[in-house]
Each structure stands twice: as C-alpha cells, then as structure tokens.
Amino acid sequence: MSLEQNIYDLRKQKLGQIEALGQPAYPNQFRFTHQIPEILSAYTASTGEELEANKPQVAIAGRLMAIRLMGKASFAHLQQQGEKLQIYIKKDAVGEKQWELYKLLDIGDHIGVKGYLFRTRTGELSVHVEEITFLSKDLLPLPEKFHGLTDVELRYRMRYVDLLDVEVRQVFVKRAKIVQSIRRFLDARSFVEVETPMMQPIAGGAAARPFVTHHNTLDIDLFLRIAPELYLKRLVVGGLDRVYEISRNFRNEGVSTRHNPEFTMLEFYQAYANYHDLMDLTVEMLQQVAMDVNGSLKSQFGEGEIDWSNFQRLSMREAIIKFWPAEAGEAPTMEAFKSDAEIEQLVRRLQKTKFSVPYDPREPAGRAIADIFEAVAEAHLWQPTIIYDFPLAISPLSKNKASEPDFVERFEIYVAGMELGNAFSELNDPEEQRRRFEQQLGERERGDDEAHQMDEDYIRALSYGMPPTGGEGIGIDRLTMMLTGSTSIRDVILFPQLRPEKRDEEAAPEGESAK
RNA sequence: GGGCGCGUAGCUCAAUUGGCAGAGCAACUGACUCUUAAUCAGUAGGUUGUAGGUUCGAUUCCUACCGCGCUCACCA
C-alpha cells in the first residue's frame, strides 16, 4: 500500500469522524458575509483598538493552507481567490465539540468560520473564531508548502493544484483582463463580436496543416479551423463593417515554448481602413491593454523589459539592412531587392556565415527576402516593432502596394523576438484573389501542403464587392506571455497539450481492494 | 523529427571513484491557549521512470524504451 493511499484512507476515516460529530461530509452551501479579499481591503486601515471596540462579525469560507497548532489554541490560514486571512481558534471560545472537529481538519480542507475580526500581537488581521462549519475534505496531500509544485509536467497536468500558487493564479487572472480590455477597446469603436465556424470544409486563411474530423450524419470530413479570416471577411461583404472574433485556432504542427496546437487569436476587420490605419489602432490597443493589466507601459520578460510606449516602425527591407550582420559583408541597399540575382547573392553571402537561409530557385524571390529577414532581423526585434511591406509571394490574401506590385500592404508586430500580430489591407479584387489561389495550388503541387487551397465560395463573396478593408490577427497567448513575463506558452494556457498520461495498474485512490 | 539535458519518499532536494538510499516539508503519536516556513520529542514512509547488460556489488557505467524540459526546424 502506497503512502498516498495511506493518507487517503486516513483522511477518509477523519471524514467519517467529522460526520459522527454531526457535520455533513459534503454540505451544499455556506452563507458568508464577506469574501476574503473584501475583508482584507475593507479592514487594512482598522487598528487593533478599533476592532476591539466594534468586534466586527464576519462569516468567511476558504481552503486551509496552513495550520499552527499549540495545544488548546491554534492559528491557521484560509485562502480564497488567491488571498489569505488568518484565523484564530481557541478551545475556550469554540467549545469541546468544535475543538474535536478542528483537530480532524487537514491542510487543503475547505471550511467556513464565523467570528469577529481582531489584530494579533504582531498586528495581523485575523478572525477570532466562534463557530466552524466543515465544507469539504482534501483527501490527497497538497504539494510542499514552501516550494510548491516545480515539476512542470505535474504543474500542467494537475493545474487544479498548481493554481493554488498565487503567482500562477495571477497569470490567468491577467489573461482574463487582457481579453476584457481588448473587448472594451473594440466595443468602444463599434466593432461587433461574432462567432464563425470552427469546423470548416476548407481550412483557409493561413498557411498551416489542419486537424481533420468527421461528421457522421453528413458523412463528410471537416477541418478544425486554422484561422477565422475568410469567414470574417465574408461578414464584411455582408455589411458588418467592423467585426472581431476572439477564439481558438488549431494547427497540426509541432509544440514548443511558443506553440500550442490550439491557441487563441483575436481577429478584427475594419472596412474603409488600410494597413496604416491598423498600425495606429494596434499601438493604441496594446497600450491600453498593458495599462489595464499591469498599470504600466513596461513589462518584465525574461532578462529584459518590454517598453510598450514606443513602437519602432521599419519596412521588412529596412530591417534587413539595419540588422545585416557584419560577417556577411556590406549591407544591401534598397535597390538590391529589385533584382532576383542580387537577392540570391545576399542569400549566398549569408549561407557562408552562421545564418542558415534556405534557397530554392524555383521559389519566387519574395520568399527569399522573407527568409533573409527571419534569419538576420527577427531575433533583434525585442522592443515592440512594426515590420511592414511584405513580399507578395508569402501573402496570398493581402492587397498589392500600388507603387511596388511585388510587395503587399502587410505588417507584422514583433515583440521579444516573437511574432505577436499580422495585419494587412485585405485583397478585395476577386479575380486577383483567384490568381493568387491558383498560384498557391501550384505550390501545393510542388509539395507545400501548407499552401492555401482554392475557396470558390470566398471568391464568390468577394465578387459581390468587399469595401476596402484592413484586417488583423493578434495572438492572445503570446500577448499574455509578454504581459505576464511567462517565457513558455504553456504557462499561459490552463491545460496545454501534453501526451496523454499513462496510468499504472496500481489501485486507484478510490481504494478498491487489491485482487 | 534532429541535438542536449533531466527522471531518487506524497512534495522540494542530497547521496564521495561503483560499496549499508538520506534530509526538510507533508503524514502519524505525544507536549504546548498569540502563532505565522510555529517550536520540541518520537514513529512510519523507497521495485532510485521501465526493461536489459557489464560487475562480487549499480541511484552511479552501457544499451533500448517511456515521460518531461531546453534548443533547432515549421508556424502565431
């Protein structure tokens, strides 16, 4: 019999004894007067003398996180919503039977207490308990009180235990505030929040491999969406000039500290706006969110500090020039990007250094420009930076720049060396869209299974006329990482994707007798 | 998928060159009516991730597998 099983059985016995004392094992409610955070904020200013004079009566509930027993009196901490309040139980004050009950409690149990507020000799606000109500038993031991759970696998698998750690909890509270703040920002500007299909017959709107699922009655395969993009633009065609959606996308790709197979994205579309309008809107939105969440335009991330007050803006080509590594010789000029031969030369020069840049002569030169950018510039983009004017070759849904047809009106936001957002003036010429899809089909033929598929209904929608529109996607998980200082995406997703846990055949904690 | 690293009591971590597997917290028993990582005395708790191999002897060395982390590649 394992130790864990021992503790489980012991605590079940205690639960039986608690019932024998007349308290139900699993009562169905507790009427409290305050939540613990309310008490802490309402009485911080009250002195011991004031409390002594008024003896404010309170009833509170929470989880027991520490017990310090001294014979016939005891202090303990109750935790609720990530905050702790001390309680003081004295045998004289609660009586024989309640004292017996108290001694049957374990760390991790939920209880409710009634009593009055006072300050201890050391000045800590505490509840002088007059009555204990048993609420729920913790049958399994909590992690070590000082270090908590540090095994990240256990943390992610047993988030219900991990969340008792106040700092872990705080990350997810902040995540909720981020989403709240984004909604407030967009709602105030007349955006309409919508929900579009998660299960799509054609997975479009991004370059990624989808998950496949099956509908039994219709007997068709469906794809979990990789982006809501094409549906949201159909809505703009239909006259929802300003729409947004915050929801999950699914991409059947590797997992890493920056990637989870399901992740949350904000996408929004604004009719009659171009990508420059979106740049301004984005800066304003991210600054509001940072203030709402942290009360500051600075946030700590890893070794450094992110300063959201200042967004650098560079074109992709300018960024390549700016961050061109000395070991690869003279930095290119803007002119160099106009010639396919010169672009190939740039790649060749980089390939002689530590920078690995793929090159495929069958691919359009624009792809090479993007690859060069990723190799030399991306890692430098630690402070918030807007990179604009992307090559047409990697942007099948963006509008061409009028002055430079090989480039499109697209930008991405980079923070802490990561992509945070992606935006563009939306391509609304249905015939050009058809040509782009056909070109993507060509790449599919050549083996790129992330290339975009043909979507006839989307082209039909554009044929009814979409106003000039700017659209943008922002990764909520990544934004949460940046604003909470979490260097792994798994720390901002409650239940990140892990391999299924393998269970041993040993007896389950329910305690079935062994065969 | 490639490379590097990790896996020891419920939790956090030790263990000399390959030589009796240990501590703190949690648990249990006892003492203690203002403690706060409470304190003090005692008790119990282990198939060292799994399976092989080398060896008189393996937590330690080797191989494979499982799980996790970091990193590279793809992407947001």
Coordinates of C-alpha atoms (C1' of nucleotides) in Angstrom, one line a residue:
Chain A
M1 CA 0.0 0.0 0.0
S2 CA 1.5 3.3 -1.0
L3 CA 1.9 6.3 1.3
E4 CA -0.5 8.3 -0.8
Q5 CA -3.1 5.6 -0.3
N6 CA -2.4 5.6 3.4
I7 CA -3.0 9.3 3.7
Y8 CA -6.2 8.9 1.6
D9 CA -7.6 6.2 3.9
L10 CA -6.6 8.2 7.0
R11 CA -8.4 11.3 5.8
K12 CA -11.5 9.3 4.8
Q13 CA -11.6 8.0 8.4
K14 CA -11.3 11.5 9.6
L15 CA -14.2 12.5 7.3
G16 CA -16.2 9.7 9.0
Q17 CA -15.4 11.1 12.4
I18 CA -16.4 14.6 11.3
E19 CA -19.8 13.2 10.2
A20 CA -20.1 11.5 13.6
L21 CA -19.7 14.9 15.2
G22 CA -22.8 16.0 13.4
Q23 CA -21.4 17.8 10.4
P24 CA -22.4 16.6 6.9
A25 CA -19.4 15.3 4.9
Y26 CA -20.4 17.2 1.7
P27 CA -22.7 20.1 2.7
N28 CA -24.3 22.1 -0.2
Q29 CA -23.7 25.7 0.7
F30 CA -22.2 28.2 3.1
R31 CA -23.6 31.7 3.8
F32 CA -20.7 34.1 4.0
T33 CA -20.8 37.8 4.8
H34 CA -17.5 38.6 3.0
Q35 CA -15.1 37.1 0.6
I36 CA -11.5 37.1 2.0
P37 CA -10.2 39.8 -0.5
E38 CA -13.1 42.0 0.6
I39 CA -12.2 41.7 4.3
L40 CA -8.5 42.4 3.6
S41 CA -9.2 45.6 1.7
A42 CA -12.1 46.8 3.9
Y43 CA -10.1 46.5 7.2
T44 CA -6.5 47.2 6.3
A45 CA -6.8 50.6 7.9
S46 CA -8.6 49.4 11.1
T47 CA -6.4 49.5 14.2
G48 CA -6.5 46.8 16.9
E49 CA -8.2 49.2 19.2
E50 CA -11.0 50.0 16.7
L51 CA -11.6 46.3 16.1
E52 CA -11.5 45.6 19.8
A53 CA -14.2 48.2 20.3
N54 CA -16.5 47.0 17.4
K55 CA -15.7 43.3 17.2
P56 CA -16.9 43.2 13.6
Q57 CA -18.8 39.9 13.0
V58 CA -17.9 38.1 9.8
A59 CA -18.5 34.7 8.2
I60 CA -15.9 33.6 5.7
A61 CA -15.0 30.4 3.8
G62 CA -11.9 29.2 2.2
R63 CA -9.3 26.5 1.9
L64 CA -7.0 25.8 4.8
M65 CA -3.4 26.4 3.7
A66 CA -1.5 26.3 7.0
I67 CA -2.2 25.1 10.5
R68 CA -0.2 26.0 13.5
L69 CA -1.5 24.1 16.5
M70 CA -0.4 24.9 20.0
G71 CA -2.2 22.5 22.4
K72 CA -5.5 24.1 23.1
A73 CA -5.3 27.0 20.6
S74 CA -4.3 27.3 17.0
F75 CA -3.7 29.7 14.1
A76 CA -4.5 28.8 10.6
H77 CA -4.7 30.5 7.2
L78 CA -7.7 30.4 5.0
Q79 CA -7.2 31.1 1.3
Q80 CA -9.8 32.3 -1.1
Q81 CA -9.3 33.8 -4.6
G82 CA -5.6 33.8 -4.1
E83 CA -5.6 35.7 -0.8
K84 CA -5.1 34.5 2.7
L85 CA -6.7 35.5 6.0
Q86 CA -5.5 34.3 9.4
I87 CA -8.0 32.6 11.7
Y88 CA -7.5 32.0 15.5
I89 CA -9.3 29.1 17.1
K90 CA -9.2 28.7 20.9
K91 CA -10.7 25.7 22.7
D92 CA -12.3 28.1 25.3
A93 CA -14.0 30.1 22.6
V94 CA -15.4 27.3 20.4
G95 CA -16.1 24.6 22.9
E96 CA -15.2 20.9 23.3
K97 CA -17.1 19.5 20.3
Q98 CA -15.9 22.2 17.8
W99 CA -12.3 21.7 19.1
E100 CA -12.6 18.0 18.3
L101 CA -13.8 18.9 14.8
Y102 CA -10.9 21.3 14.4
K103 CA -8.4 18.6 15.2
L104 CA -9.8 16.4 12.4
L105 CA -9.0 19.1 9.8
D106 CA -6.1 18.8 7.4
I107 CA -4.3 21.3 5.2
G108 CA -6.3 21.5 2.0
D109 CA -9.8 21.2 3.6
H110 CA -12.4 23.8 2.9
I111 CA -14.2 25.3 6.0
G112 CA -16.4 28.2 6.8
V113 CA -15.9 30.1 10.1
K114 CA -17.9 32.7 12.0
G115 CA -16.4 35.1 14.4
Y116 CA -15.1 38.6 14.9
L117 CA -12.1 40.5 13.5
F118 CA -9.2 41.4 15.6
R119 CA -5.5 42.1 15.4
T120 CA -2.9 39.8 16.9
R121 CA 0.1 41.0 18.9
T122 CA 2.1 41.2 15.7
G123 CA -0.7 43.2 14.2
E124 CA -2.0 40.7 11.7
L125 CA -5.7 41.0 10.9
S126 CA -7.4 37.7 12.0
V127 CA -10.7 36.2 12.7
H128 CA -11.4 35.2 16.3
V129 CA -13.4 32.0 15.5
E130 CA -16.6 31.2 17.4
E131 CA -18.0 28.6 15.0
I132 CA -16.5 26.2 12.5
T133 CA -18.5 24.7 9.6
F134 CA -16.9 21.8 7.8
L135 CA -17.3 22.2 4.0
S136 CA -15.1 19.7 2.1
K137 CA -12.3 17.3 2.7
D138 CA -9.0 17.2 0.8
L139 CA -8.2 13.5 0.6
L140 CA -4.9 13.9 -1.2
P141 CA -1.9 15.8 0.2
L142 CA -1.1 19.2 -1.2
P143 CA 2.4 20.0 -2.5
E144 CA 5.1 21.1 -0.2
K145 CA 4.1 24.4 1.3
F146 CA 7.2 26.4 0.6
H147 CA 8.3 25.4 -2.8
G148 CA 5.0 24.2 -4.3
L149 CA 5.0 22.2 -7.4
T150 CA 8.1 22.8 -9.5
D151 CA 7.9 19.7 -11.8
V152 CA 6.4 21.4 -14.8
E153 CA 4.8 18.2 -16.1
L154 CA 2.9 17.9 -12.8
R155 CA 2.0 21.6 -12.9
Y156 CA 0.4 21.3 -16.3
R157 CA -1.3 18.0 -15.7
M158 CA -2.6 19.0 -12.3
R159 CA -3.4 22.6 -12.8
Y160 CA -6.1 22.3 -10.1
V161 CA -3.2 22.0 -7.6
D162 CA -0.8 24.4 -9.4
L163 CA -3.4 27.2 -9.4
L164 CA -3.3 27.4 -5.6
D165 CA 0.0 29.1 -6.1
V166 CA -0.8 32.8 -6.1
E167 CA 1.6 33.7 -8.8
V168 CA 0.3 31.0 -11.2
R169 CA -3.2 32.2 -10.5
Q170 CA -2.3 35.7 -11.2
V171 CA -1.2 34.9 -14.7
F172 CA -4.6 33.6 -15.6
V173 CA -6.4 36.5 -13.9
K174 CA -4.3 38.8 -16.0
R175 CA -5.1 36.7 -19.1
A176 CA -8.8 37.3 -18.4
K177 CA -8.1 41.1 -18.0
I178 CA -6.3 41.2 -21.3
V179 CA -9.3 39.7 -23.2
Q180 CA -11.6 42.0 -21.3
S181 CA -9.6 45.1 -22.2
I182 CA -9.5 44.1 -25.8
R183 CA -13.2 43.7 -25.9
R184 CA -13.7 47.1 -24.2
F185 CA -11.4 48.7 -26.7
L186 CA -13.1 47.3 -29.8
D187 CA -16.6 47.6 -28.4
A188 CA -16.0 51.3 -27.8
R189 CA -15.2 51.6 -31.5
S190 CA -18.4 50.0 -32.7
F191 CA -16.9 46.6 -33.5
V192 CA -19.3 43.7 -33.4
E193 CA -18.2 40.5 -31.8
V194 CA -19.1 37.4 -33.8
E195 CA -18.5 33.6 -33.9
T196 CA -17.7 31.8 -37.1
P197 CA -17.3 28.1 -37.8
M198 CA -14.6 26.1 -36.0
M199 CA -15.4 23.2 -38.3
Q200 CA -14.7 24.2 -41.9
P201 CA -15.0 22.2 -45.2
I202 CA -11.9 24.1 -46.4
A203 CA -9.3 25.2 -43.8
G204 CA -8.2 28.6 -45.0
G205 CA -6.9 32.0 -44.0
A206 CA -3.4 30.9 -43.0
A207 CA -0.5 28.7 -44.0
A208 CA -0.8 25.6 -41.7
R209 CA -1.7 22.0 -41.7
P210 CA -5.1 21.4 -40.2
F211 CA -6.7 18.8 -38.0
V212 CA -9.3 16.6 -39.6
T213 CA -12.5 15.4 -38.0
H214 CA -15.6 13.7 -39.3
H215 CA -19.3 14.4 -39.2
N216 CA -21.2 11.1 -39.1
T217 CA -24.7 12.1 -40.4
L218 CA -23.4 14.3 -43.2
D219 CA -20.6 11.7 -43.8
I220 CA -18.1 14.4 -44.6
D221 CA -14.6 15.2 -43.3
L222 CA -14.3 18.6 -41.8
F223 CA -11.2 20.6 -40.7
L224 CA -10.7 22.4 -37.5
R225 CA -10.1 25.9 -38.5
I226 CA -6.6 27.3 -38.8
A227 CA -8.0 30.9 -38.9
P228 CA -11.4 32.6 -39.0
E229 CA -10.1 35.1 -41.6
L230 CA -12.1 34.1 -44.7
Y231 CA -15.4 33.9 -42.8
L232 CA -14.9 37.3 -41.1
K233 CA -14.3 38.9 -44.5
R234 CA -17.5 37.3 -45.8
L235 CA -19.2 39.2 -43.0
V236 CA -17.6 42.5 -44.1
V237 CA -19.0 41.8 -47.6
G238 CA -22.4 41.4 -45.8
G239 CA -22.1 44.8 -44.3
L240 CA -20.7 44.1 -40.8
D241 CA -18.2 46.8 -41.3
R242 CA -16.4 46.3 -38.1
V243 CA -16.2 42.7 -36.7
Y244 CA -14.0 40.8 -34.4
E245 CA -13.7 37.3 -33.1
I246 CA -11.6 36.0 -30.1
S247 CA -11.4 32.3 -30.2
R248 CA -9.4 29.2 -30.7
N249 CA -7.4 28.2 -33.8
F250 CA -6.0 24.7 -34.4
R251 CA -2.8 24.0 -36.2
N252 CA -1.4 20.5 -36.6
E253 CA 2.2 21.3 -36.1
G254 CA 4.9 20.8 -33.5
V255 CA 4.7 22.1 -30.0
S256 CA 7.3 24.4 -28.4
T257 CA 7.6 27.1 -25.7
R258 CA 5.9 29.4 -28.2
H259 CA 3.4 27.0 -29.9
N260 CA 0.4 25.0 -28.7
P261 CA -1.7 23.1 -31.2
E262 CA -4.7 25.1 -30.1
F263 CA -4.2 28.7 -29.4
T264 CA -6.4 31.8 -29.0
M265 CA -6.4 34.6 -31.6
L266 CA -8.1 37.9 -31.9
E267 CA -9.0 38.8 -35.5
F268 CA -10.7 42.0 -36.4
Y269 CA -11.6 43.7 -39.6
Q270 CA -12.4 47.4 -40.3
A271 CA -14.0 48.5 -43.5
Y272 CA -12.6 51.6 -45.2
A273 CA -9.3 51.3 -43.4
N274 CA -5.9 50.4 -44.7
Y275 CA -2.9 48.9 -43.0
H276 CA -1.5 52.2 -41.9
D277 CA -4.8 52.9 -40.0
L278 CA -4.4 49.5 -38.4
M279 CA -0.9 50.2 -37.2
D280 CA -2.1 53.2 -35.3
L281 CA -5.1 51.3 -33.9
T282 CA -2.8 48.4 -32.8
V283 CA -0.4 50.6 -30.9
E284 CA -3.3 52.3 -29.1
M285 CA -4.9 49.0 -28.3
L286 CA -1.8 47.3 -27.0
Q287 CA -1.0 50.3 -24.8
Q288 CA -4.5 50.3 -23.3
V289 CA -4.2 46.6 -22.6
A290 CA -0.8 47.0 -21.0
M291 CA -2.1 49.7 -18.8
D292 CA -5.3 47.8 -17.8
V293 CA -3.4 44.7 -17.0
N294 CA -0.2 46.0 -15.3
G295 CA -0.9 49.6 -14.7
S296 CA 2.3 50.4 -16.7
L297 CA 3.6 50.6 -20.2
K298 CA 6.6 48.5 -19.1
S299 CA 6.5 44.7 -18.6
Q300 CA 9.2 42.4 -17.5
F301 CA 10.0 39.5 -19.8
G302 CA 12.9 37.1 -19.3
E303 CA 16.1 39.1 -18.7
G304 CA 14.7 42.3 -20.2
E305 CA 11.9 44.8 -20.0
I306 CA 9.4 45.5 -22.8
D307 CA 8.6 49.1 -23.3
W308 CA 5.1 49.4 -24.9
S309 CA 5.2 53.2 -25.0
N310 CA 7.3 53.3 -28.2
F311 CA 6.8 51.2 -31.3
Q312 CA 9.6 51.2 -33.9
R313 CA 8.3 51.0 -37.5
L314 CA 10.5 49.5 -40.2
S315 CA 9.8 48.1 -43.6
M316 CA 11.0 44.5 -44.0
R317 CA 13.7 45.6 -46.3
E318 CA 14.9 48.4 -44.0
A319 CA 15.1 45.8 -41.1
I320 CA 17.3 43.6 -43.2
I321 CA 19.6 46.5 -44.0
K322 CA 19.6 47.7 -40.4
F323 CA 20.4 44.3 -38.9
W324 CA 22.6 43.0 -41.7
P325 CA 25.5 41.1 -40.0
A326 CA 29.0 42.4 -40.5
E327 CA 30.4 39.0 -41.1
A328 CA 28.3 38.8 -44.3
G329 CA 29.9 41.8 -45.8
E330 CA 28.5 45.1 -46.9
A331 CA 24.8 45.6 -46.1
P332 CA 22.5 45.6 -49.1
T333 CA 20.8 48.8 -50.4
M334 CA 17.1 49.1 -51.2
E335 CA 18.0 48.8 -54.9
A336 CA 19.3 45.3 -54.3
F337 CA 15.9 43.9 -53.5
K338 CA 14.7 44.7 -57.0
S339 CA 16.8 42.1 -58.7
D340 CA 16.3 38.3 -58.3
A341 CA 20.1 37.8 -59.0
E342 CA 21.1 40.2 -56.2
I343 CA 18.7 38.6 -53.8
E344 CA 20.2 35.3 -54.5
Q345 CA 23.7 36.8 -53.9
L346 CA 22.5 38.0 -50.5
V347 CA 21.4 34.5 -49.6
R348 CA 24.7 33.0 -50.7
R349 CA 26.7 35.5 -48.7
L350 CA 24.6 34.7 -45.6
Q351 CA 25.0 31.0 -46.2
K352 CA 28.7 31.4 -45.7
T353 CA 28.1 32.6 -42.2
K354 CA 26.3 31.1 -39.2
F355 CA 23.0 32.2 -40.7
S356 CA 21.1 29.4 -42.4
V357 CA 18.9 30.7 -45.1
P358 CA 17.1 28.2 -47.4
Y359 CA 17.2 28.9 -51.1
D360 CA 15.1 27.3 -53.8
P361 CA 15.5 28.8 -57.3
R362 CA 12.0 27.6 -58.2
E363 CA 10.5 29.8 -55.5
P364 CA 9.8 33.4 -56.1
A365 CA 12.4 35.8 -54.9
G366 CA 10.0 37.3 -52.4
R367 CA 10.2 34.2 -50.3
A368 CA 13.9 34.5 -50.1
I369 CA 13.5 38.1 -48.9
A370 CA 11.3 36.9 -46.1
D371 CA 13.8 34.1 -45.2
I372 CA 16.6 36.6 -45.1
F373 CA 14.5 38.8 -42.8
E374 CA 13.8 35.9 -40.4
A375 CA 17.5 34.9 -40.3
V376 CA 19.1 38.3 -39.7
A377 CA 16.4 40.6 -38.1
E378 CA 13.8 38.7 -36.2
A379 CA 15.9 37.9 -33.1
H380 CA 16.8 41.6 -32.7
L381 CA 13.1 42.7 -32.5
W382 CA 12.9 42.7 -28.8
Q383 CA 11.2 46.1 -28.2
P384 CA 7.7 46.4 -29.9
T385 CA 8.3 46.8 -33.6
I386 CA 6.1 47.0 -36.6
I387 CA 7.6 45.4 -39.8
Y388 CA 5.7 46.4 -42.9
D389 CA 5.6 45.8 -46.7
F390 CA 5.9 42.1 -47.1
P391 CA 6.7 40.3 -50.3
L392 CA 3.7 39.3 -52.4
A393 CA 5.0 35.7 -52.6
I394 CA 4.2 34.9 -49.0
S395 CA 1.0 36.9 -48.7
P396 CA -1.8 35.4 -50.8
L397 CA -4.6 37.4 -49.1
S398 CA -3.1 40.9 -49.0
K399 CA -3.6 43.8 -51.3
N400 CA -0.6 44.8 -53.6
K401 CA 1.2 48.0 -53.0
A402 CA 0.2 50.3 -55.8
S403 CA 3.8 51.6 -56.2
E404 CA 5.5 48.2 -55.9
P405 CA 3.4 45.3 -57.2
D406 CA 5.8 42.6 -55.9
F407 CA 5.1 43.8 -52.3
V408 CA 1.8 43.9 -50.4
E409 CA 0.3 46.2 -47.8
R410 CA 1.0 44.0 -44.8
F411 CA 2.7 44.3 -41.5
E412 CA 3.6 42.1 -38.5
I413 CA 4.1 43.1 -34.9
Y414 CA 7.3 41.7 -33.3
V415 CA 7.9 41.8 -29.5
A416 CA 10.5 39.8 -27.5
G417 CA 11.7 38.2 -30.8
M418 CA 8.3 36.7 -31.4
E419 CA 5.5 37.4 -33.8
L420 CA 2.6 38.9 -32.0
G421 CA 0.3 40.0 -34.8
N422 CA -0.2 40.0 -38.5
A423 CA -2.2 42.6 -40.5
F424 CA -2.9 43.8 -43.9
S425 CA -5.0 45.8 -46.3
E426 CA -7.3 42.9 -47.5
L427 CA -7.2 41.9 -51.1
N428 CA -10.7 42.5 -52.4
D429 CA -10.3 42.0 -56.1
P430 CA -11.9 38.6 -56.7
E431 CA -10.0 37.9 -60.0
E432 CA -6.7 38.7 -58.4
Q433 CA -7.7 36.5 -55.5
R434 CA -8.4 33.7 -57.9
R435 CA -5.0 34.1 -59.5
R436 CA -3.4 34.0 -56.0
F437 CA -5.2 30.9 -55.1
E438 CA -4.2 29.3 -58.3
Q439 CA -0.6 30.1 -57.6
Q440 CA -0.9 28.6 -54.2
L441 CA -2.3 25.4 -55.8
G442 CA 0.9 25.4 -57.8
E443 CA 2.9 25.4 -54.7
R444 CA 0.7 22.6 -53.3
E445 CA 1.5 20.6 -56.4
R446 CA 5.2 21.1 -55.6
G447 CA 4.7 19.6 -52.2
D448 CA 3.9 22.5 -49.9
D449 CA 1.0 21.1 -48.0
E450 CA 0.6 24.4 -46.1
A451 CA -0.2 26.3 -49.3
H452 CA -3.6 27.8 -49.5
Q453 CA -6.5 25.8 -51.0
M454 CA -9.0 27.2 -53.6
D455 CA -12.1 28.6 -51.9
E456 CA -14.7 29.2 -54.6
D457 CA -17.3 30.5 -52.2
Y458 CA -14.9 33.1 -50.8
I459 CA -14.2 34.3 -54.4
R460 CA -18.0 34.5 -55.0
A461 CA -18.3 36.5 -51.8
L462 CA -15.6 39.0 -53.0
S463 CA -17.4 39.2 -56.3
Y464 CA -20.4 40.8 -54.6
G465 CA -18.0 43.6 -53.6
M466 CA -16.0 44.0 -50.4
P467 CA -15.2 47.5 -49.3
P468 CA -11.5 48.4 -48.9
T469 CA -10.8 46.8 -45.5
G470 CA -8.0 46.4 -43.1
G471 CA -7.7 43.1 -41.1
E472 CA -5.5 41.9 -38.3
G473 CA -4.8 38.9 -36.1
I474 CA -3.2 39.1 -32.6
G475 CA -2.1 36.0 -30.7
I476 CA -3.7 36.2 -27.3
D477 CA -1.4 33.6 -25.7
R478 CA 1.7 35.4 -26.9
L479 CA 0.4 38.7 -25.7
T480 CA -0.3 37.1 -22.3
M481 CA 3.3 35.8 -22.2
M482 CA 4.7 39.2 -22.9
L483 CA 2.5 41.0 -20.3
T484 CA 2.9 38.4 -17.5
G485 CA 6.6 37.6 -18.1
S486 CA 5.9 34.0 -19.0
T487 CA 8.6 32.6 -21.2
S488 CA 6.6 29.4 -22.1
I489 CA 3.2 29.4 -23.8
R490 CA 2.3 26.5 -21.5
D491 CA 2.4 28.9 -18.6
V492 CA -0.4 31.0 -20.0
I493 CA -2.6 28.1 -21.2
L494 CA -4.5 26.4 -18.4
F495 CA -4.4 23.0 -19.9
P496 CA -1.6 22.9 -22.6
Q497 CA -1.5 19.9 -24.9
L498 CA 0.6 17.1 -23.4
R499 CA 1.0 13.5 -24.3
P500 CA -1.8 11.5 -22.5
E501 CA -0.8 10.4 -19.0
K502 CA -0.1 6.7 -18.8
R503 CA -1.8 5.3 -15.7
D504 CA -0.3 2.4 -13.8
E505 CA -2.4 -0.5 -13.0
E506 CA -2.0 0.1 -9.3
A507 CA -5.1 0.6 -7.3
A508 CA -6.8 3.9 -7.9
P509 CA -7.0 6.3 -5.0
E510 CA -10.7 5.4 -4.6
G511 CA -9.3 2.5 -2.6
E512 CA -10.7 -0.6 -4.3
S513 CA -9.3 -3.6 -2.6
A514 CA -6.4 -5.2 -4.4
K515 CA -7.1 -8.5 -6.1
Chain B
rG1 C1' 11.6 14.9 -36.5
rG2 C1' 17.3 16.3 -35.0
rG3 C1' 20.7 17.7 -30.9
rC4 C1' 21.5 18.5 -25.5
rG5 C1' 19.7 17.5 -20.5
rC6 C1' 16.6 15.5 -16.6
rG7 C1' 13.7 11.3 -14.0
rU8 C1' 15.6 9.1 -6.1
rA9 C1' 9.8 9.0 -0.3
rG10 C1' 3.2 12.5 -1.4
rC11 C1' 6.2 17.4 -2.4
rU12 C1' 11.3 20.0 -2.6
rC13 C1' 16.1 18.1 -3.0
rA14 C1' 21.0 15.2 -1.3
rA15 C1' 24.0 10.6 -1.8
rU16 C1' 32.4 11.0 -2.4
rU17 C1' 35.9 6.8 -7.5
rG18 C1' 30.7 1.7 -8.4
rG19 C1' 30.4 -0.1 -1.8
rC20 C1' 24.6 -0.2 4.1
rA21 C1' 19.4 5.1 -0.1
rG22 C1' 19.4 10.3 3.4
rA23 C1' 17.3 15.4 4.9
rG24 C1' 13.5 19.3 5.1
rC25 C1' 8.2 19.9 4.4
rA26 C1' 3.7 17.0 4.4
rA27 C1' 1.7 12.5 7.4
rC28 C1' 1.2 9.8 12.3
rU29 C1' 2.0 9.8 18.1
rG30 C1' 3.0 13.0 22.3
rA31 C1' 3.9 18.2 24.7
rC32 C1' 2.4 23.3 24.2
rU33 C1' -4.0 28.7 24.8
rC34 C1' -0.8 35.0 20.1
rU35 C1' 1.5 31.5 16.0
rU36 C1' 2.9 32.8 11.1
rA37 C1' 8.2 28.3 6.6
rA38 C1' 5.4 27.9 14.8
rU39 C1' 8.7 25.0 18.2
rC40 C1' 10.3 20.4 20.8
rA41 C1' 10.5 14.8 21.3
rG42 C1' 9.5 10.3 18.7
rU43 C1' 7.3 7.0 14.6
rA44 C1' 6.4 5.5 9.8
rG45 C1' 7.2 6.2 4.6
rG46 C1' 11.7 3.6 -1.3
rU47 C1' 11.0 -2.2 -7.0
rU48 C1' 16.1 5.0 -7.3
rG49 C1' 10.9 6.1 -14.6
rU50 C1' 10.7 0.9 -17.3
rA51 C1' 13.4 -3.4 -19.4
rG52 C1' 18.0 -5.5 -20.3
rG53 C1' 23.6 -5.5 -20.0
rU54 C1' 28.7 -5.0 -17.5
rU55 C1' 30.2 -6.1 -12.3
rC56 C1' 31.5 -9.8 -6.3
rG57 C1' 28.4 -5.4 -5.9
rA58 C1' 24.7 -0.3 -10.0
rU59 C1' 20.9 5.6 -7.8
rU60 C1' 26.0 5.8 -10.0
rC61 C1' 28.7 2.8 -16.0
rC62 C1' 26.5 0.9 -21.1
rU63 C1' 22.0 -0.1 -24.5
rA64 C1' 16.9 0.3 -25.6
rC65 C1' 12.3 2.2 -24.4
rC66 C1' 8.8 5.7 -21.7
rG67 C1' 7.9 10.6 -19.9
rC68 C1' 9.3 15.7 -19.4
rG69 C1' 12.3 20.1 -20.3
rC70 C1' 15.6 23.2 -23.3
rU71 C1' 17.1 24.0 -28.3
rC72 C1' 16.8 23.8 -33.9
rA73 C1' 13.4 23.2 -37.9
rC74 C1' 7.6 24.8 -39.3
rC75 C1' 4.4 28.4 -37.6
rA76 C1' 1.1 32.7 -34.4

